[in-house]
């Protein structure tokens, strides 16, 4: 289920506290795995319980503490497949909730390349730093590898210009990390969870 759909359902039910989901791209499963967040809130603030299936086919139930949420990650076992989640909000006023969601959407549209193909925010913010500022300062705005490019609008987004491969995206990201490390001494951590392995010549 897309995060934005949950935000809309909460608004219709006049449940406040989930408005930030309108600004979180992706789906609930990924949001649980990475403790996704935006605009001052994250999944750890709203999750009451989670149901999942492990690789043995056993149903597992976890509470908020069991998820071991940290900044843009969770400590839940890696083999779990999340099947449902219970979120907790507070009674609210439908029009006020909608107004906040509209504000979040407008802010996101004005600051992020939401009409481009991206994987969302690419790197975690280091403590007391903004990843996009470090990337910009290292001269990476607009940098390209193949059909992958650092967004001109928001430097912490890598965009697919049309036919970028996963290797293009990963190579661009690693080049950004290298340049930021050389410029500021800070090593950026990937926020996007990468799967699989690139083999040269494949």
GROMACS .gro file of C-alpha atoms in nm:
model
  202
    1UNK     CA    1   0.000   0.000   0.000
    2UNK     CA    2   0.149   0.341  -0.093
    3UNK     CA    3   0.229   0.565   0.204
    4UNK     CA    4   0.024   0.849   0.054
    5UNK     CA    5  -0.284   0.624   0.045
    6UNK     CA    6  -0.250   0.567   0.421
    7UNK     CA    7  -0.229   0.944   0.474
    8UNK     CA    8  -0.547   0.996   0.272
    9UNK     CA    9  -0.733   0.720   0.461
   10UNK     CA   10  -0.630   0.873   0.795
   11UNK     CA   11  -0.748   1.216   0.679
   12UNK     CA   12  -1.089   1.078   0.583
   13UNK     CA   13  -1.115   0.911   0.924
   14UNK     CA   14  -1.005   1.239   1.090
   15UNK     CA   15  -0.693   1.079   1.242
   16UNK     CA   16  -0.406   1.325   1.283
   17UNK     CA   17  -0.035   1.248   1.302
   18UNK     CA   18   0.002   1.058   0.976
   19UNK     CA   19   0.003   1.361   0.746
   20UNK     CA   20   0.378   1.327   0.682
   21UNK     CA   21   0.310   1.006   0.489
   22UNK     CA   22   0.177   1.226   0.208
   23UNK     CA   23   0.539   1.332   0.154
   24UNK     CA   24   0.698   0.987   0.177
   25UNK     CA   25   0.736   0.814  -0.161
   26UNK     CA   26   0.709   0.439  -0.165
   27UNK     CA   27   0.505   0.178   0.016
   28UNK     CA   28   0.443   0.078   0.375
   29UNK     CA   29   0.669  -0.230   0.364
   30UNK     CA   30   0.973  -0.029   0.264
   31UNK     CA   31   0.883   0.244   0.510
   32UNK     CA   32   0.879  -0.010   0.792
   33UNK     CA   33   1.212  -0.160   0.689
   34UNK     CA   34   1.392   0.175   0.666
   35UNK     CA   35   1.198   0.382   0.919
   36UNK     CA   36   1.107   0.625   0.644
   37UNK     CA   37   1.025   0.978   0.742
   38UNK     CA   38   0.978   1.336   0.634
   39UNK     CA   39   0.883   1.674   0.774
   40UNK     CA   40   0.982   1.597   1.132
   41UNK     CA   41   0.818   1.256   1.174
   42UNK     CA   42   0.902   0.897   1.088
   43UNK     CA   43   0.749   0.550   1.102
   44UNK     CA   44   0.871   0.489   1.457
   45UNK     CA   45   0.638   0.770   1.570
   46UNK     CA   46   0.324   0.602   1.439
   47UNK     CA   47   0.380   0.224   1.439
   48UNK     CA   48   0.190   0.038   1.708
   49UNK     CA   49   0.239  -0.316   1.581
   50UNK     CA   50   0.351  -0.508   1.273
   51UNK     CA   51   0.273  -0.852   1.135
   52UNK     CA   52   0.520  -1.040   0.916
   53UNK     CA   53   0.605  -1.383   0.782
   54UNK     CA   54   0.950  -1.534   0.822
   55UNK     CA   55   1.123  -1.766   0.574
   56UNK     CA   56   0.981  -2.072   0.749
   57UNK     CA   57   0.631  -1.940   0.678
   58UNK     CA   58   0.567  -1.859   1.043
   59UNK     CA   59   0.361  -1.556   1.137
   60UNK     CA   60   0.554  -1.307   1.350
   61UNK     CA   61   0.406  -1.016   1.544
   62UNK     CA   62   0.622  -0.724   1.654
   63UNK     CA   63   0.554  -0.420   1.865
   64UNK     CA   64   0.715  -0.081   1.810
   65UNK     CA   65   1.010  -0.164   2.039
   66UNK     CA   66   1.063  -0.498   1.862
   67UNK     CA   67   1.119  -0.313   1.535
   68UNK     CA   68   1.431  -0.147   1.688
   69UNK     CA   69   1.387   0.166   1.481
   70UNK     CA   70   1.687   0.393   1.429
   71UNK     CA   71   1.746   0.677   1.186
   72UNK     CA   72   1.643   0.547   0.841
   73UNK     CA   73   1.665   0.183   0.943
   74UNK     CA   74   1.514  -0.084   1.163
   75UNK     CA   75   1.664  -0.376   1.349
   76UNK     CA   76   1.386  -0.616   1.254
   77UNK     CA   77   1.520  -0.949   1.124
   78UNK     CA   78   1.620  -0.914   0.759
   79UNK     CA   79   1.428  -1.224   0.648
   80UNK     CA   80   1.088  -1.091   0.754
   81UNK     CA   81   0.827  -1.002   0.492
   82UNK     CA   82   0.591  -0.743   0.638
   83UNK     CA   83   0.225  -0.817   0.569
   84UNK     CA   84   0.042  -0.553   0.775
   85UNK     CA   85   0.091  -0.274   1.025
   86UNK     CA   86  -0.122  -0.093   1.278
   87UNK     CA   87  -0.057   0.281   1.299
   88UNK     CA   88  -0.155   0.509   1.582
   89UNK     CA   89  -0.264   0.869   1.547
   90UNK     CA   90  -0.482   1.107   1.741
   91UNK     CA   91  -0.830   1.250   1.684
   92UNK     CA   92  -0.810   1.547   1.450
   93UNK     CA   93  -1.003   1.784   1.231
   94UNK     CA   94  -1.040   1.659   0.872
   95UNK     CA   95  -0.998   1.999   0.699
   96UNK     CA   96  -0.692   2.085   0.913
   97UNK     CA   97  -0.536   1.748   0.838
   98UNK     CA   98  -0.602   1.802   0.465
   99UNK     CA   99  -0.450   2.149   0.483
  100UNK     CA  100  -0.133   2.007   0.638
  101UNK     CA  101  -0.116   1.735   0.371
  102UNK     CA  102  -0.158   1.999   0.100
  103UNK     CA  103   0.122   2.203   0.256
  104UNK     CA  104   0.351   1.899   0.261
  105UNK     CA  105   0.269   1.814  -0.101
  106UNK     CA  106   0.330   2.172  -0.214
  107UNK     CA  107   0.661   2.190  -0.029
  108UNK     CA  108   0.770   1.857  -0.175
  109UNK     CA  109   0.679   1.962  -0.530
  110UNK     CA  110   0.876   2.285  -0.495
  111UNK     CA  111   1.192   2.126  -0.354
  112UNK     CA  112   1.215   1.771  -0.493
  113UNK     CA  113   1.218   1.623  -0.845
  114UNK     CA  114   0.895   1.431  -0.793
  115UNK     CA  115   0.811   1.425  -1.164
  116UNK     CA  116   1.141   1.253  -1.245
  117UNK     CA  117   1.218   0.886  -1.198
  118UNK     CA  118   1.411   0.857  -0.873
  119UNK     CA  119   1.456   0.621  -0.580
  120UNK     CA  120   1.380   0.902  -0.340
  121UNK     CA  121   1.635   1.054  -0.106
  122UNK     CA  122   1.964   0.876  -0.179
  123UNK     CA  123   2.193   0.933   0.120
  124UNK     CA  124   2.132   0.961   0.493
  125UNK     CA  125   2.189   1.299   0.654
  126UNK     CA  126   2.504   1.281   0.869
  127UNK     CA  127   2.466   1.414   1.226
  128UNK     CA  128   2.404   1.790   1.220
  129UNK     CA  129   2.456   1.800   0.842
  130UNK     CA  130   2.240   1.795   0.529
  131UNK     CA  131   2.350   1.544   0.266
  132UNK     CA  132   2.234   1.765  -0.020
  133UNK     CA  133   2.449   2.056   0.101
  134UNK     CA  134   2.758   1.835   0.122
  135UNK     CA  135   2.689   1.700  -0.228
  136UNK     CA  136   2.638   2.049  -0.369
  137UNK     CA  137   2.953   2.182  -0.201
  138UNK     CA  138   3.152   1.896  -0.355
  139UNK     CA  139   3.045   2.013  -0.703
  140UNK     CA  140   2.814   1.722  -0.780
  141UNK     CA  141   2.497   1.908  -0.881
  142UNK     CA  142   2.408   1.782  -1.232
  143UNK     CA  143   2.685   1.519  -1.234
  144UNK     CA  144   2.611   1.230  -1.473
  145UNK     CA  145   2.709   0.869  -1.523
  146UNK     CA  146   2.541   0.723  -1.829
  147UNK     CA  147   2.173   0.817  -1.806
  148UNK     CA  148   2.186   0.871  -1.429
  149UNK     CA  149   2.219   1.225  -1.298
  150UNK     CA  150   2.240   1.409  -0.968
  151UNK     CA  151   1.926   1.622  -0.966
  152UNK     CA  152   1.974   1.991  -1.037
  153UNK     CA  153   1.672   2.062  -0.816
  154UNK     CA  154   1.774   1.861  -0.509
  155UNK     CA  155   2.125   1.716  -0.493
  156UNK     CA  156   2.029   1.423  -0.271
  157UNK     CA  157   1.819   1.270  -0.548
  158UNK     CA  158   1.967   1.063  -0.830
  159UNK     CA  159   1.741   1.067  -1.134
  160UNK     CA  160   1.701   0.831  -1.427
  161UNK     CA  161   1.706   1.040  -1.745
  162UNK     CA  162   1.551   0.759  -1.946
  163UNK     CA  163   1.746   0.438  -1.971
  164UNK     CA  164   1.983   0.443  -1.674
  165UNK     CA  165   2.087   0.101  -1.547
  166UNK     CA  166   2.119   0.003  -1.183
  167UNK     CA  167   2.495   0.009  -1.243
  168UNK     CA  168   2.474   0.371  -1.366
  169UNK     CA  169   2.288   0.473  -1.051
  170UNK     CA  170   2.527   0.288  -0.822
  171UNK     CA  171   2.838   0.418  -0.999
  172UNK     CA  172   2.705   0.773  -0.981
  173UNK     CA  173   2.624   0.733  -0.613
  174UNK     CA  174   2.972   0.601  -0.539
  175UNK     CA  175   3.128   0.890  -0.733
  176UNK     CA  176   2.923   1.133  -0.526
  177UNK     CA  177   3.034   0.961  -0.205
  178UNK     CA  178   3.398   0.978  -0.319
  179UNK     CA  179   3.380   1.349  -0.405
  180UNK     CA  180   3.204   1.438  -0.080
  181UNK     CA  181   3.464   1.242   0.119
  182UNK     CA  182   3.748   1.422  -0.062
  183UNK     CA  183   3.587   1.765  -0.017
  184UNK     CA  184   3.455   1.751   0.340
  185UNK     CA  185   3.598   1.435   0.494
  186UNK     CA  186   3.244   1.306   0.553
  187UNK     CA  187   3.148   0.961   0.431
  188UNK     CA  188   2.787   0.954   0.315
  189UNK     CA  189   2.583   0.642   0.384
  190UNK     CA  190   2.335   0.510   0.132
  191UNK     CA  191   1.973   0.559   0.240
  192UNK     CA  192   1.847   0.349  -0.052
  193UNK     CA  193   1.867  -0.023   0.018
  194UNK     CA  194   2.052  -0.183  -0.271
  195UNK     CA  195   1.988  -0.548  -0.361
  196UNK     CA  196   2.190  -0.784  -0.575
  197UNK     CA  197   2.542  -0.752  -0.701
  198UNK     CA  198   2.686  -0.603  -1.019
  199UNK     CA  199   2.932  -0.826  -1.199
  200UNK     CA  200   3.169  -0.668  -1.450
  201UNK     CA  201   3.098  -0.793  -1.800
  202UNK     CA  202   2.736  -0.889  -1.732
   0.00000   0.00000   0.00000
